[in-house]
mmCIF file with all atom_site columns, C-alpha atoms in Angstrom:
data_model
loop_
_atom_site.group_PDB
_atom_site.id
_atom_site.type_symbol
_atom_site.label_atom_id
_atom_site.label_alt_id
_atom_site.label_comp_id
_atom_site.label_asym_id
_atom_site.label_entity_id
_atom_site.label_seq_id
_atom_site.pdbx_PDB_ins_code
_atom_site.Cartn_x
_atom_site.Cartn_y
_atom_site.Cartn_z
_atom_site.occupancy
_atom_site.B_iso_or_equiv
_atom_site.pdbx_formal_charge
_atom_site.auth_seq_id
_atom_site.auth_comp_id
_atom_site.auth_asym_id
_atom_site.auth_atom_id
_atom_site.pdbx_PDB_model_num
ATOM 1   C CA . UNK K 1 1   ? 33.499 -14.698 111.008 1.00 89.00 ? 61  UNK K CA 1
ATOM 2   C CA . UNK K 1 2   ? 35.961 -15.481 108.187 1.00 95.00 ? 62  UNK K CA 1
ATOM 3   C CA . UNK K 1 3   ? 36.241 -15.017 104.790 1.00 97.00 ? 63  UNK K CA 1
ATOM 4   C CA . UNK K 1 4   ? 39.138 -16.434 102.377 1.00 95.00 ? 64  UNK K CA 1
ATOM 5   C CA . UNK K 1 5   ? 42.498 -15.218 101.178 1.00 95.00 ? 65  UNK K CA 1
ATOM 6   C CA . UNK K 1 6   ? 43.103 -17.228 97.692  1.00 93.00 ? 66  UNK K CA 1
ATOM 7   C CA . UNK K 1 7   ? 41.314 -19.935 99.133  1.00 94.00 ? 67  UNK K CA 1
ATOM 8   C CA . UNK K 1 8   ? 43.477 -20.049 102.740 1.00 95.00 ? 68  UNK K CA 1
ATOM 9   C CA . UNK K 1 9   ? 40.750 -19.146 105.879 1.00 96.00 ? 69  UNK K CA 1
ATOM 10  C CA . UNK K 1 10  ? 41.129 -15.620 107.437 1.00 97.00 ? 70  UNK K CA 1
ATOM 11  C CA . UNK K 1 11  ? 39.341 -14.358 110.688 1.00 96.00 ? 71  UNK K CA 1
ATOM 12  C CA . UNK K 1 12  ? 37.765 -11.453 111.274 1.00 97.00 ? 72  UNK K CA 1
ATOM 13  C CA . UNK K 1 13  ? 37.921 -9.823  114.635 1.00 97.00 ? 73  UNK K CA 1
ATOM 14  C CA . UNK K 1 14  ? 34.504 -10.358 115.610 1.00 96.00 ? 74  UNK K CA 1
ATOM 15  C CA . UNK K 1 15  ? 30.752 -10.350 113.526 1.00 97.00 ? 75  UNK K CA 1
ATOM 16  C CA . UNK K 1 16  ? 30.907 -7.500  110.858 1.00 97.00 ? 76  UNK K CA 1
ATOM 17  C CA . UNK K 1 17  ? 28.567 -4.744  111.182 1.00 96.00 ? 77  UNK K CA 1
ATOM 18  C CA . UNK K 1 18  ? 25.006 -5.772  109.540 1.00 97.00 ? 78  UNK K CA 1
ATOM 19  C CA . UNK K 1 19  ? 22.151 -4.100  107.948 1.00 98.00 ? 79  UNK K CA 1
ATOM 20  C CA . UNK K 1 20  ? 19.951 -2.655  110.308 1.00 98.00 ? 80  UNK K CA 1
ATOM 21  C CA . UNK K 1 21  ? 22.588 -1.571  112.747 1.00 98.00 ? 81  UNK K CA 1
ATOM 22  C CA . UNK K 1 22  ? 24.114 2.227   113.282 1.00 97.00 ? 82  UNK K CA 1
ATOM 23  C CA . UNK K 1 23  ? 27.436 3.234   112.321 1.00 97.00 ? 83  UNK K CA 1
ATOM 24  C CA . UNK K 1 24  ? 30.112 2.607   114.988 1.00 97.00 ? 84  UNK K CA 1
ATOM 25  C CA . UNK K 1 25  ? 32.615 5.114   116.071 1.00 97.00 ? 85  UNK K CA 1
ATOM 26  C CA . UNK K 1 26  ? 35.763 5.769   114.676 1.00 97.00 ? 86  UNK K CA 1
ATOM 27  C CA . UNK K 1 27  ? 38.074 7.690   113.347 1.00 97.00 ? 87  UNK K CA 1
ATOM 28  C CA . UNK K 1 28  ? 39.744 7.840   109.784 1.00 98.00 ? 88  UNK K CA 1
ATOM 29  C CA . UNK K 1 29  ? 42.188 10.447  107.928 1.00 97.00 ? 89  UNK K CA 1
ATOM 30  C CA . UNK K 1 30  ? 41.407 11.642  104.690 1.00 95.00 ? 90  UNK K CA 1
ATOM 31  C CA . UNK K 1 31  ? 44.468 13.279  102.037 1.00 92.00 ? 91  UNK K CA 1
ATOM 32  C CA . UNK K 1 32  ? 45.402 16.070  104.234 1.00 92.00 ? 92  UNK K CA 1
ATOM 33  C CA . UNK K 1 33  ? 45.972 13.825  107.222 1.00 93.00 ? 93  UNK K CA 1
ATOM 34  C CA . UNK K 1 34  ? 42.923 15.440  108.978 1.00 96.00 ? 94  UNK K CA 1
ATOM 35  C CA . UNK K 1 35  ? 40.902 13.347  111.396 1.00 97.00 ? 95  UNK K CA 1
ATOM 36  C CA . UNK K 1 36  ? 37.509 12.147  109.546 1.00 97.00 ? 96  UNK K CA 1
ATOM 37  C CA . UNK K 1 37  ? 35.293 10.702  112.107 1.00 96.00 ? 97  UNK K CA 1
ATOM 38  C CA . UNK K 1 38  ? 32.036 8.854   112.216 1.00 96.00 ? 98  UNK K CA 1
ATOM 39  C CA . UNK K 1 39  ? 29.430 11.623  112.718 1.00 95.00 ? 99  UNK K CA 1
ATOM 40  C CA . UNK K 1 40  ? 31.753 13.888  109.661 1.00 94.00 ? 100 UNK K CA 1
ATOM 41  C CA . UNK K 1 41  ? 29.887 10.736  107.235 1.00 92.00 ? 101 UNK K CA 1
ATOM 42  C CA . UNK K 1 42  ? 26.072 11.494  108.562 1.00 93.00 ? 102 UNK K CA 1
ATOM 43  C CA . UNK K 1 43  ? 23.698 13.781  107.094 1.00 94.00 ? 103 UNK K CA 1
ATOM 44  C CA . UNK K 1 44  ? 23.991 11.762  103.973 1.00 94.00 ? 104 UNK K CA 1
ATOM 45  C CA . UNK K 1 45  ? 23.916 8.764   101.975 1.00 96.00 ? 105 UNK K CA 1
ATOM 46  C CA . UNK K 1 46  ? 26.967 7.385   102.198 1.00 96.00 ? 106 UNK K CA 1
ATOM 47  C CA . UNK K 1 47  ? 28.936 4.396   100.102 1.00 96.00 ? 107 UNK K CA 1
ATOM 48  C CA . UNK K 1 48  ? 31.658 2.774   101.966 1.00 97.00 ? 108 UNK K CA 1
ATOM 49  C CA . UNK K 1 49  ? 33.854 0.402   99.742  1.00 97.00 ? 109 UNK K CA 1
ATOM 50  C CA . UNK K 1 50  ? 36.618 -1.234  101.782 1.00 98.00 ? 110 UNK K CA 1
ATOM 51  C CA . UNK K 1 51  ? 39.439 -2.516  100.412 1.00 97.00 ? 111 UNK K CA 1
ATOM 52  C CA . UNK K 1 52  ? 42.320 -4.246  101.638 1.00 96.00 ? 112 UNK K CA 1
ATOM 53  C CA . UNK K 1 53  ? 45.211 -2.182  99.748  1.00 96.00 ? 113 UNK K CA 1
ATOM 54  C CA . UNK K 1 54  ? 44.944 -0.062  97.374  1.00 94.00 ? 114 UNK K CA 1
ATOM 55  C CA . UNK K 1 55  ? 48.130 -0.418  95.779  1.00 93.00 ? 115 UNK K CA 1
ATOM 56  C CA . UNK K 1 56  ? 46.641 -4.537  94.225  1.00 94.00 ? 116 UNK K CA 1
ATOM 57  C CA . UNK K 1 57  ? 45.007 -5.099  91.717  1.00 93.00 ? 117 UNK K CA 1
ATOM 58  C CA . UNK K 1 58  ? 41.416 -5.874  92.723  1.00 94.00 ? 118 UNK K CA 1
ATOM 59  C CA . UNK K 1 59  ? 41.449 -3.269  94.826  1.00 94.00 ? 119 UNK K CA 1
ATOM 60  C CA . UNK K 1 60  ? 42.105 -0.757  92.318  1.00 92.00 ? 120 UNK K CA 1
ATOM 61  C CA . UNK K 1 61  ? 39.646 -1.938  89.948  1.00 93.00 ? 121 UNK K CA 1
ATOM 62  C CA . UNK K 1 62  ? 37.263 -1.313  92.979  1.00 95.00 ? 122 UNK K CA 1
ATOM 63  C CA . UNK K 1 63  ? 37.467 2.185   93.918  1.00 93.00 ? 123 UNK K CA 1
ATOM 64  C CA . UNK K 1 64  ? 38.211 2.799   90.003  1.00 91.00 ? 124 UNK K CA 1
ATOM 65  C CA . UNK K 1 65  ? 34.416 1.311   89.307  1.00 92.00 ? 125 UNK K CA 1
ATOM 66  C CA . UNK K 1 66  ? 33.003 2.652   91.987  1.00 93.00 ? 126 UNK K CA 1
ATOM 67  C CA . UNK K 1 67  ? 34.632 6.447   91.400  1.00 90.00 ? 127 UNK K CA 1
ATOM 68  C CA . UNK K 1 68  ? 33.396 6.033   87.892  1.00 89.00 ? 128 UNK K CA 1
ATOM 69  C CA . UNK K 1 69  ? 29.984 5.847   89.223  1.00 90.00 ? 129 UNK K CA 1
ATOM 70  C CA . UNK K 1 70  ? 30.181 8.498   91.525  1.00 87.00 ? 130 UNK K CA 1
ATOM 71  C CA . UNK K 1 71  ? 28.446 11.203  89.231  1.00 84.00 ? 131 UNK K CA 1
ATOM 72  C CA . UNK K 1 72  ? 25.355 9.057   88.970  1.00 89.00 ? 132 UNK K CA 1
ATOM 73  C CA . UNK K 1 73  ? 24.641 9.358   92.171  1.00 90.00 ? 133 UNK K CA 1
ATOM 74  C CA . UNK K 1 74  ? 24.742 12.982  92.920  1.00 83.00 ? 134 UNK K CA 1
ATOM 75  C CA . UNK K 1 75  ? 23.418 13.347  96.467  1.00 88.00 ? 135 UNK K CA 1
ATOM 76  C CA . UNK K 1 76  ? 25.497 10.283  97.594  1.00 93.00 ? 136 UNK K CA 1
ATOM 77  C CA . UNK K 1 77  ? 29.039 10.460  99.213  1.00 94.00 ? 137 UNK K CA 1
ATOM 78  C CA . UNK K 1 78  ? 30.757 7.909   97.588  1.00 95.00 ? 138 UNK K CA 1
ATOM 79  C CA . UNK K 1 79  ? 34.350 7.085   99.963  1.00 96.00 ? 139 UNK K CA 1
ATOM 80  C CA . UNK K 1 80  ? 36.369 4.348   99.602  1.00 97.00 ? 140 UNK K CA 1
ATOM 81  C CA . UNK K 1 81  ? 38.878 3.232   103.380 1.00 98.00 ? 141 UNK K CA 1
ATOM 82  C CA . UNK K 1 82  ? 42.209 0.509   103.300 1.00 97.00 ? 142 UNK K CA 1
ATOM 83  C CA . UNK K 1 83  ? 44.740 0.582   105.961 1.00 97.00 ? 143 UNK K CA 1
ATOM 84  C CA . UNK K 1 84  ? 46.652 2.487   103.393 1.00 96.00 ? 144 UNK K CA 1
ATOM 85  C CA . UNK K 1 85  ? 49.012 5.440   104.754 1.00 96.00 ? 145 UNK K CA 1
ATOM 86  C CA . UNK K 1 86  ? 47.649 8.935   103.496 1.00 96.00 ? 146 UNK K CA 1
ATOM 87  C CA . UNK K 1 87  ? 50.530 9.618   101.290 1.00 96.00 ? 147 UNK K CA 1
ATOM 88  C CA . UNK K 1 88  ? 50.320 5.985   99.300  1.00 96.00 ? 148 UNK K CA 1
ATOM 89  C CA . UNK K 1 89  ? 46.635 6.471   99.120  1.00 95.00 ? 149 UNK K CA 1
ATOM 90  C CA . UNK K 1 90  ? 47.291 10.619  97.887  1.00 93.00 ? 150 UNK K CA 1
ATOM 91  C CA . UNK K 1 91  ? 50.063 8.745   95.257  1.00 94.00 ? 151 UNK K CA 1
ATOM 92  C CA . UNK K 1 92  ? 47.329 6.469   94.443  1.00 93.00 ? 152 UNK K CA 1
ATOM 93  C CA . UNK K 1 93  ? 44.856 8.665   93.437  1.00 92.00 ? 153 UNK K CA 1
ATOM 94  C CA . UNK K 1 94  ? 46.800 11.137  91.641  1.00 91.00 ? 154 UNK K CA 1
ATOM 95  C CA . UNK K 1 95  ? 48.741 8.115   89.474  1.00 92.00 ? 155 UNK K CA 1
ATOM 96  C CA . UNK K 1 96  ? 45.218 6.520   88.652  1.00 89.00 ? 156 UNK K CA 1
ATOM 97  C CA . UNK K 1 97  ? 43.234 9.999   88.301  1.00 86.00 ? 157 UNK K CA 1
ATOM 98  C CA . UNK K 1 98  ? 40.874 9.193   91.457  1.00 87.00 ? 158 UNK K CA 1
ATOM 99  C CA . UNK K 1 99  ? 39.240 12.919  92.442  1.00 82.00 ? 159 UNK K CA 1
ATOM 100 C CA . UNK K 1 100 ? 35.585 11.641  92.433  1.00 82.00 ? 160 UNK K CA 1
ATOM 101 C CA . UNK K 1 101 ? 35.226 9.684   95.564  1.00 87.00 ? 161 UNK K CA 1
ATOM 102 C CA . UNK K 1 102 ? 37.190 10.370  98.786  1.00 93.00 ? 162 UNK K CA 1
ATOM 103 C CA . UNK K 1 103 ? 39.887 8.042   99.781  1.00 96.00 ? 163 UNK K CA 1
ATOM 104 C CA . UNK K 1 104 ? 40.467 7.627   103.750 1.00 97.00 ? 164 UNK K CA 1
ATOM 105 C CA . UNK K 1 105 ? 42.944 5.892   105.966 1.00 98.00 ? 165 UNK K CA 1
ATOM 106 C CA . UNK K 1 106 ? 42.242 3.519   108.190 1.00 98.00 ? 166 UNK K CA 1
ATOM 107 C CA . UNK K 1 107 ? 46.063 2.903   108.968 1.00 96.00 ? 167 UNK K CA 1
ATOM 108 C CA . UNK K 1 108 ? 45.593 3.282   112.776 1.00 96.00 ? 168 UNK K CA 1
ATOM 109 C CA . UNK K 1 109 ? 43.015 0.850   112.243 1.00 97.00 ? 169 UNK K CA 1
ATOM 110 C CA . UNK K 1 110 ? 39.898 2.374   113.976 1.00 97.00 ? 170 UNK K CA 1
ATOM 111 C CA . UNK K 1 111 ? 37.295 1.281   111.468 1.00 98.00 ? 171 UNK K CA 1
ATOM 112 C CA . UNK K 1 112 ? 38.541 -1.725  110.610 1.00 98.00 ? 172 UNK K CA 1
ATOM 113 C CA . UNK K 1 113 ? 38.156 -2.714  114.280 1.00 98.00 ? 173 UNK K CA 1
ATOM 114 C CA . UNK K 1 114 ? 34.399 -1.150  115.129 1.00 98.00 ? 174 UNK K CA 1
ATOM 115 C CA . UNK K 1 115 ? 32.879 -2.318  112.318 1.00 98.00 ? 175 UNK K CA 1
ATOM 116 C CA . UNK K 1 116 ? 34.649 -5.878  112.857 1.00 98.00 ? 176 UNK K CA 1
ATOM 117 C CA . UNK K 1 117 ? 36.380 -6.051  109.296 1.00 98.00 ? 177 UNK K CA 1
ATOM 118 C CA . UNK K 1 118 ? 39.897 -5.753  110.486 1.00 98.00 ? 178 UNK K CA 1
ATOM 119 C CA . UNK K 1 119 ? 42.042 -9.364  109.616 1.00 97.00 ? 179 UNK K CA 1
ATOM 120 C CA . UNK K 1 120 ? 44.472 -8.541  112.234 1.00 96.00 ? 180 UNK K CA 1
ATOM 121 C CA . UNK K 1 121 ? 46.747 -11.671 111.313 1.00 95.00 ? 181 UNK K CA 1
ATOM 122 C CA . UNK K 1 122 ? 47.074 -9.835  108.367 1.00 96.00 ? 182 UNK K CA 1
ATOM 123 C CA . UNK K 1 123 ? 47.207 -6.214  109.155 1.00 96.00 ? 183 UNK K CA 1
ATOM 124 C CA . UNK K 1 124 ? 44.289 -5.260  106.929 1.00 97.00 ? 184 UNK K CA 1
ATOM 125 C CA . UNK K 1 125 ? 40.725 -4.537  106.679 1.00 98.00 ? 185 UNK K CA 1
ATOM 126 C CA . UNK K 1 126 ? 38.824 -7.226  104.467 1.00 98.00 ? 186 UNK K CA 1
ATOM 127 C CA . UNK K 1 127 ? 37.278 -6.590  101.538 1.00 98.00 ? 187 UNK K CA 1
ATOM 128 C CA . UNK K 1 128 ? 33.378 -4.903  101.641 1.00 98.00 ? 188 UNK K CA 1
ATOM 129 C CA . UNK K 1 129 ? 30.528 -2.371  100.319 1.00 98.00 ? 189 UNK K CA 1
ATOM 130 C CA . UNK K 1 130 ? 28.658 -0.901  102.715 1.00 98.00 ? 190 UNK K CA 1
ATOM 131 C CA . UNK K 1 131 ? 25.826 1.850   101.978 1.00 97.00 ? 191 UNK K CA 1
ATOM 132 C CA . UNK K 1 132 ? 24.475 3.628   104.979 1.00 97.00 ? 192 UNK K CA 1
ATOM 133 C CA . UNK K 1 133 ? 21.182 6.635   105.340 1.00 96.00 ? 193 UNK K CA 1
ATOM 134 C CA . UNK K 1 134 ? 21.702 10.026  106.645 1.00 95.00 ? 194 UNK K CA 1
ATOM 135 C CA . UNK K 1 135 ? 20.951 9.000   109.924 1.00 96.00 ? 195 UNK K CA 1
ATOM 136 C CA . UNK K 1 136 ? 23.909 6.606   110.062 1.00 96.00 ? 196 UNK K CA 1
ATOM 137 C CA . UNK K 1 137 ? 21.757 3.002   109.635 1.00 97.00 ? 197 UNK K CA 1
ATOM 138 C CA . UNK K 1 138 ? 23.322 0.630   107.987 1.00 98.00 ? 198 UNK K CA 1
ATOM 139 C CA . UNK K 1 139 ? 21.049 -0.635  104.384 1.00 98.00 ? 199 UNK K CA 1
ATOM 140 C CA . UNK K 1 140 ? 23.488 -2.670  102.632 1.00 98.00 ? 200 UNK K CA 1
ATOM 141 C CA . UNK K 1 141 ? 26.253 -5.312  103.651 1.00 98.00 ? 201 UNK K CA 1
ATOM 142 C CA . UNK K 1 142 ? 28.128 -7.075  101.526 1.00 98.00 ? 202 UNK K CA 1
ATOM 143 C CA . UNK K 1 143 ? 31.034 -8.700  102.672 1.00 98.00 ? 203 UNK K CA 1
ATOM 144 C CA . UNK K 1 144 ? 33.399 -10.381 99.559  1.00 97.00 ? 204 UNK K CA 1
ATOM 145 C CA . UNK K 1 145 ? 33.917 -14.152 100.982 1.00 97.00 ? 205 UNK K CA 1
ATOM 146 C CA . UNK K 1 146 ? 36.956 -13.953 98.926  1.00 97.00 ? 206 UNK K CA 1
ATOM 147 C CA . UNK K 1 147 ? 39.590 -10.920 99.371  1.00 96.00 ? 207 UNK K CA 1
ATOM 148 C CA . UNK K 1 148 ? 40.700 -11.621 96.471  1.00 95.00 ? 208 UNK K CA 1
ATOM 149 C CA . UNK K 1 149 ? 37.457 -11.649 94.147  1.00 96.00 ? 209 UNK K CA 1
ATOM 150 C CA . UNK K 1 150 ? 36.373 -8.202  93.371  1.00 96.00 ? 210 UNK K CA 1
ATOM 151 C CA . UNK K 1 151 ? 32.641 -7.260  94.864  1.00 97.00 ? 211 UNK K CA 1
ATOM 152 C CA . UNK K 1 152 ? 29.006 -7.238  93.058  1.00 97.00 ? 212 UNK K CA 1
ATOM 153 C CA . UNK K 1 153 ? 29.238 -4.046  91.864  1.00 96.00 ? 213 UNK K CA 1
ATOM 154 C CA . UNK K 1 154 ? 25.483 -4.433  90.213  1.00 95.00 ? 214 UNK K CA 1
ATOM 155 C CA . UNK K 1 155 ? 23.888 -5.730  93.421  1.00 97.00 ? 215 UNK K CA 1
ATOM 156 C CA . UNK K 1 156 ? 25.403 -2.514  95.804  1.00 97.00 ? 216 UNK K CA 1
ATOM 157 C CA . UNK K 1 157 ? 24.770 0.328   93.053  1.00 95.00 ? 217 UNK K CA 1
ATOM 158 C CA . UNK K 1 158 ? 21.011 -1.794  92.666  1.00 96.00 ? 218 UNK K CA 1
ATOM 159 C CA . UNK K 1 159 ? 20.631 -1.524  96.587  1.00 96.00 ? 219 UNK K CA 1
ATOM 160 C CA . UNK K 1 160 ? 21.658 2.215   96.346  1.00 95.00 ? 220 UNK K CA 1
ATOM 161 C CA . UNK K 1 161 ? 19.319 2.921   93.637  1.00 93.00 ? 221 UNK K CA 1
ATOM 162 C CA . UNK K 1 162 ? 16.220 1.440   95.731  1.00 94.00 ? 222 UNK K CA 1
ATOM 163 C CA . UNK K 1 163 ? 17.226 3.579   98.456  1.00 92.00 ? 223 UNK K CA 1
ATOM 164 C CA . UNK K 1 164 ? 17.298 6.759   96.886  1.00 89.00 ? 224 UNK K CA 1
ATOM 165 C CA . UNK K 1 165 ? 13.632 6.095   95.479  1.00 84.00 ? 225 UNK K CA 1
#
């Protein structure tokens, strides 16, 4: 698959994870540097937004909407992965006030590669929203066609909503 980087063509490393299908393996770090892995994220509903770099502009305004959400949702676990080191994403957070929604690394770039998103011309995971069940099924894929364009925020917090009811 590919999606577009200001209008030049990008390719994925294979078919993105879809709805319907389970969580792959892998393995990200969250602030302390400790290992998060896939079955850490089960046991509830979970909100992935991936983003590209946190340290850009879209991709702030991303996991700043989405962490302002976070309380509305109070059974969900909101997290938000980039290819990001752990210390730039721990700098991010505490410069923008992030302490809602968890922020993980996918520097070693396990995610980014089982769930297909990784742009590995680039070095970078592409830009999505993904909301999964406790039991790890995937309910909601959206993948941004352009990196660059921010997601629909409406649509994923809509799809969220239905779930929960």
């Amino acid at each position: 698959m590919n999606v577009l980087i200001t209008g030049e063509v990008a390719e994925l490393v294979g078919e993105p994870l879809a709805v319907g299908e389970q969580l792959p393996h892998f393995k990200l770090e969250d602030e302390n540097g400790d290992k998060v892995k896939t079955a850490d994220l089960v046991g509830r509903i979970t909100l992935i937004s991936v983003v590209p770099d946190l340290n850009t502009d879209t991709c702030s305004l991303q996991t700043r909407h989405f962490n302002q959400t976070v309380d509305q949702f109070g059974d969900v676990q909101f997290i938000t992965v980039s290819t990001n080191s752990v210390e730039e994403q721990r700098d991010w957070c505490a410069a923008e006030g992030v302490k809602n929604m968890r922020v993980l690394s996918d520097e070693q770039e396990s995610f980014g590669y089982a769930t297909n998103l990784y742009l590995p011309v680039q070095g970078f995971d592409t830009r999505a929203v993904y909301i999964v069940d406790a039991q790890g099924s995937v309910k909601y894929a959206q993948i941004i066609p352009e990196v660059s364009e921010e997601p629909d925020y409406d649509d994923a917090l809509q799809a969220l909503k239905t779930l929960m009811s």
